[in-house]
């Protein structure tokens, strides 16, 4: 099996050949960096992930955190890994120099995260949630709140969470009942319960900073009445150090199928009517602020799903190259040497499917990360607006597509290993269990489908879709060689069908077939996602084919690029064509799902 957590050749291809990340160094924000500093920080991430995270991935899965009624306990390796990660400065990697950060591009930080997600996604969660929470505080909190919490979050002395979900409301944030009452000291008294709060309690840091959604008394109904609060586990004393316990109580730990090393908690706020929180920004604007964290988390969820899928793919690939079983024609006599299973056609199919899912998902997420970098650094206001519109449109796909196909890749990895894959002696079953969470959290894939079809598609009068068409056309114009040109030709009929479908949706979403379309929203997400990922594969194919035609390649490099072309062919031949069913369902306004009655089940 390969000792590499992530192929450095793969990362170099995605970052430097497809995305030209090095060109970011020409922009002011990143001008103090170069390719050498990018590579150095990735080397650091690789080393820490291999030495401190990967070795206890299975141990943390078997020995999940426990709660004795007072404190949470976990294996000591998690603390050691977290401390090493914090000491490296990676928590602050994307933050400004003036905040104590490294001011690195999002694309490079995503590449760093690839090592940790492939090594041990559950232990990685504590630092990643802290980064997202600190970013919300940086962008929206008062100067006083920033000074109290953000610097110590960026060093890992404090960690962070987001507390959205409530037992009765689930994903329906409009129905939350956690309340906030203004107090004379300028803080608020928070009261309510939150559920499924990842990293909601532990002993890894001196304090835990919860970002809590609540409604101030007298607030408007629904999501327009939601405010956001910083609620620390421990209040800070006059010197800014953690002091007495805030009125935040761990009600219990939730036992999960996967991601077992990350605590999932039920928290209660204000049991003693003395839970103190700090308002973030303005009253009733909490959901807008939290969406920064949620959208950032959605990109992270998609990439995490791709990387857990990638870890399973890499293991099953190594296994298939070593495991012998049966024989392959023409050497199929009993006296012939047994073949490695990678020589069997069906195993090639399963490996190729995995490759197309995980490397397609990685390409999609890296592209989104590059859009984030562009959003922060392009000078033209028009270009900035176009970038924001495209990123908004793609965010539901970036979250949902890898989180659907990452677990599918893990399922195929189990199948490649056969009976061994079904046992806990091999890691691929844990990959599947860990990855199965990703279609659910940060907004289920069903919610992403509704968001895409009913909101993001029409946002700013469809400007995101126009921008998508423009950038796709620009990429397709770069194709110089036959394979890439043929892939583009094969995609074109699906682009035309999508072009015809969009105005039909616009008309019917306000008409008599609205319920049918809403019930079939996942079909549109599938169509849109498969077309976008086909585009991602064509971008990779164009780059690979140009490299092959430039010549003077090593045997390994030539194999790498040919593998890219073959995976692109596979995806468009095998996966894109499956959307024919979804087009049929949407065009016919099928009521198969919406017409079903509760009593008929």
Short mmCIF file of C-alpha atoms in Angstrom, two decimals, residues 353-525:
data_model
loop_
_atom_site.label_atom_id
_atom_site.label_comp_id
_atom_site.label_asym_id
_atom_site.label_seq_id
_atom_site.Cartn_x
_atom_site.Cartn_y
_atom_site.Cartn_z
CA UNK A 353 -15.37 5.06 -10.79
CA UNK A 354 -13.68 5.89 -7.48
CA UNK A 355 -10.96 7.85 -9.25
CA UNK A 356 -13.53 9.83 -11.22
CA UNK A 357 -15.52 10.65 -8.08
CA UNK A 358 -12.73 11.64 -5.74
CA UNK A 359 -10.44 13.46 -8.16
CA UNK A 360 -13.45 15.14 -9.74
CA UNK A 361 -14.61 16.20 -6.28
CA UNK A 362 -11.13 17.47 -5.39
CA UNK A 363 -10.98 19.51 -8.59
CA UNK A 364 -14.40 21.02 -7.87
CA UNK A 365 -13.45 22.03 -4.32
CA UNK A 366 -10.08 23.45 -5.37
CA UNK A 367 -11.87 25.48 -8.02
CA UNK A 368 -14.22 26.87 -5.36
CA UNK A 369 -11.24 27.67 -3.13
CA UNK A 370 -9.66 29.58 -6.00
CA UNK A 371 -12.89 31.55 -6.36
CA UNK A 372 -12.57 32.46 -2.65
CA UNK A 373 -9.02 33.68 -3.31
CA UNK A 374 -10.18 35.68 -6.30
CA UNK A 375 -13.03 37.19 -4.30
CA UNK A 376 -10.52 38.53 -1.77
CA UNK A 377 -7.89 39.75 -4.22
CA UNK A 378 -9.27 40.82 -7.61
CA UNK A 379 -9.23 44.58 -8.06
CA UNK A 380 -12.12 45.06 -10.48
CA UNK A 381 -15.47 45.48 -8.72
CA UNK A 382 -17.16 43.86 -11.70
CA UNK A 383 -14.89 40.82 -11.55
CA UNK A 384 -15.39 40.59 -7.79
CA UNK A 385 -19.16 40.61 -8.25
CA UNK A 386 -19.00 37.95 -10.99
CA UNK A 387 -16.79 35.79 -8.79
CA UNK A 388 -19.22 36.09 -5.87
CA UNK A 389 -22.17 35.19 -8.08
CA UNK A 390 -20.44 32.11 -9.46
CA UNK A 391 -19.30 30.97 -6.00
CA UNK A 392 -22.82 31.38 -4.61
CA UNK A 393 -24.24 29.30 -7.45
CA UNK A 394 -21.68 26.53 -7.06
CA UNK A 395 -21.70 26.30 -3.24
CA UNK A 396 -24.66 23.85 -3.01
CA UNK A 397 -22.94 21.65 -5.59
CA UNK A 398 -19.56 21.86 -3.85
CA UNK A 399 -21.17 20.68 -0.63
CA UNK A 400 -23.57 18.08 -2.01
CA UNK A 401 -21.82 16.46 -4.97
CA UNK A 402 -18.68 15.20 -3.19
CA UNK A 403 -20.71 14.25 -0.13
CA UNK A 404 -22.87 12.03 -2.31
CA UNK A 405 -20.13 10.52 -4.42
CA UNK A 406 -17.42 10.34 -1.74
CA UNK A 407 -19.40 7.70 0.20
CA UNK A 408 -20.14 5.94 -3.11
CA UNK A 409 -16.39 5.75 -3.68
CA UNK A 410 -15.95 4.28 -0.19
CA UNK A 411 -18.67 1.73 -0.90
CA UNK A 412 -16.79 0.65 -4.02
CA UNK A 413 -13.54 0.47 -2.04
CA UNK A 414 -15.21 -2.02 0.31
CA UNK A 415 -16.35 -4.01 -2.73
CA UNK A 416 -12.84 -4.07 -4.21
CA UNK A 417 -11.53 -5.62 -1.00
CA UNK A 418 -14.39 -8.12 -1.00
CA UNK A 419 -14.90 -9.93 2.31
CA UNK A 420 -11.84 -8.16 3.74
CA UNK A 421 -13.46 -4.81 3.06
CA UNK A 422 -16.42 -5.73 5.22
CA UNK A 423 -14.21 -6.41 8.24
CA UNK A 424 -12.85 -3.92 10.75
CA UNK A 425 -9.33 -5.26 10.23
CA UNK A 426 -9.16 -3.06 7.12
CA UNK A 427 -9.72 0.72 7.08
CA UNK A 428 -12.17 1.10 4.20
CA UNK A 429 -15.28 0.32 6.26
CA UNK A 430 -14.35 3.15 8.66
CA UNK A 431 -13.90 5.49 5.70
CA UNK A 432 -17.48 4.74 4.64
CA UNK A 433 -18.82 5.21 8.18
CA UNK A 434 -16.96 8.50 8.58
CA UNK A 435 -18.09 9.76 5.18
CA UNK A 436 -21.74 8.87 5.64
CA UNK A 437 -22.20 11.94 7.81
CA UNK A 438 -21.30 14.36 5.03
CA UNK A 439 -24.58 14.19 3.04
CA UNK A 440 -26.35 15.17 6.27
CA UNK A 441 -24.54 17.92 8.14
CA UNK A 442 -24.19 21.60 7.18
CA UNK A 443 -27.53 21.36 5.38
CA UNK A 444 -28.63 17.99 4.03
CA UNK A 445 -28.21 17.33 0.33
CA UNK A 446 -31.97 17.66 -0.03
CA UNK A 447 -31.72 21.19 1.35
CA UNK A 448 -28.85 21.93 -1.03
CA UNK A 449 -31.02 20.74 -3.93
CA UNK A 450 -33.84 23.08 -2.94
CA UNK A 451 -31.41 25.95 -2.40
CA UNK A 452 -29.93 25.46 -5.86
CA UNK A 453 -33.18 25.04 -7.78
CA UNK A 454 -35.34 27.62 -6.01
CA UNK A 455 -32.85 30.30 -4.96
CA UNK A 456 -29.27 30.19 -6.22
CA UNK A 457 -30.20 29.58 -9.84
CA UNK A 458 -32.23 32.80 -10.01
CA UNK A 459 -30.14 34.96 -7.68
CA UNK A 460 -29.21 38.36 -9.19
CA UNK A 461 -31.44 37.56 -12.17
CA UNK A 462 -29.48 34.43 -13.00
CA UNK A 463 -26.11 36.21 -13.11
CA UNK A 464 -24.32 33.19 -11.62
CA UNK A 465 -25.56 30.91 -14.39
CA UNK A 466 -24.46 33.44 -17.03
CA UNK A 467 -21.02 33.60 -15.44
CA UNK A 468 -20.84 29.80 -15.33
CA UNK A 469 -21.60 29.62 -19.05
CA UNK A 470 -18.92 32.22 -19.73
CA UNK A 471 -16.14 30.49 -17.80
CA UNK A 472 -17.04 27.09 -19.25
CA UNK A 473 -16.91 28.50 -22.78
CA UNK A 474 -13.56 30.11 -22.02
CA UNK A 475 -12.17 26.80 -20.76
CA UNK A 476 -13.50 24.85 -23.73
CA UNK A 477 -11.79 27.26 -26.11
CA UNK A 478 -8.43 26.13 -24.68
CA UNK A 479 -8.85 22.57 -25.97
CA UNK A 480 -6.26 21.87 -28.67
CA UNK A 481 -6.20 18.09 -28.98
CA UNK A 482 -8.66 15.37 -30.06
CA UNK A 483 -9.58 13.72 -26.76
CA UNK A 484 -10.47 16.97 -25.01
CA UNK A 485 -12.41 18.21 -28.02
CA UNK A 486 -14.38 14.97 -28.11
CA UNK A 487 -15.21 15.20 -24.42
CA UNK A 488 -16.53 18.72 -24.96
CA UNK A 489 -18.61 17.49 -27.90
CA UNK A 490 -20.03 14.70 -25.74
CA UNK A 491 -21.01 17.22 -23.04
CA UNK A 492 -22.68 19.67 -25.41
CA UNK A 493 -26.04 17.82 -25.77
CA UNK A 494 -26.43 17.89 -21.97
CA UNK A 495 -25.65 21.60 -21.86
CA UNK A 496 -28.35 22.18 -24.49
CA UNK A 497 -30.85 20.11 -22.52
CA UNK A 498 -30.03 22.13 -19.41
CA UNK A 499 -30.45 25.35 -21.36
CA UNK A 500 -33.96 24.26 -22.36
CA UNK A 501 -34.83 23.01 -18.89
CA UNK A 502 -34.03 26.21 -16.97
CA UNK A 503 -36.83 28.40 -18.46
CA UNK A 504 -39.29 25.54 -17.97
CA UNK A 505 -38.38 25.45 -14.28
CA UNK A 506 -38.74 29.22 -14.05
CA UNK A 507 -42.28 29.01 -15.33
CA UNK A 508 -43.44 25.92 -13.45
CA UNK A 509 -41.93 26.78 -10.06
CA UNK A 510 -44.66 29.40 -9.80
CA UNK A 511 -47.32 27.25 -11.46
CA UNK A 512 -49.42 24.20 -10.83
CA UNK A 513 -46.46 21.81 -10.89
CA UNK A 514 -44.59 23.53 -8.09
CA UNK A 515 -44.99 20.66 -5.62
CA UNK A 516 -43.80 18.12 -8.17
CA UNK A 517 -40.71 20.17 -8.96
CA UNK A 518 -39.87 20.66 -5.29
CA UNK A 519 -40.18 16.92 -4.72
CA UNK A 520 -37.86 16.35 -7.70
CA UNK A 521 -35.26 18.97 -6.72
CA UNK A 522 -32.64 16.27 -6.21
CA UNK A 523 -32.93 15.47 -9.92
CA UNK A 524 -31.89 19.01 -10.78
CA UNK A 525 -29.01 18.89 -8.33
#
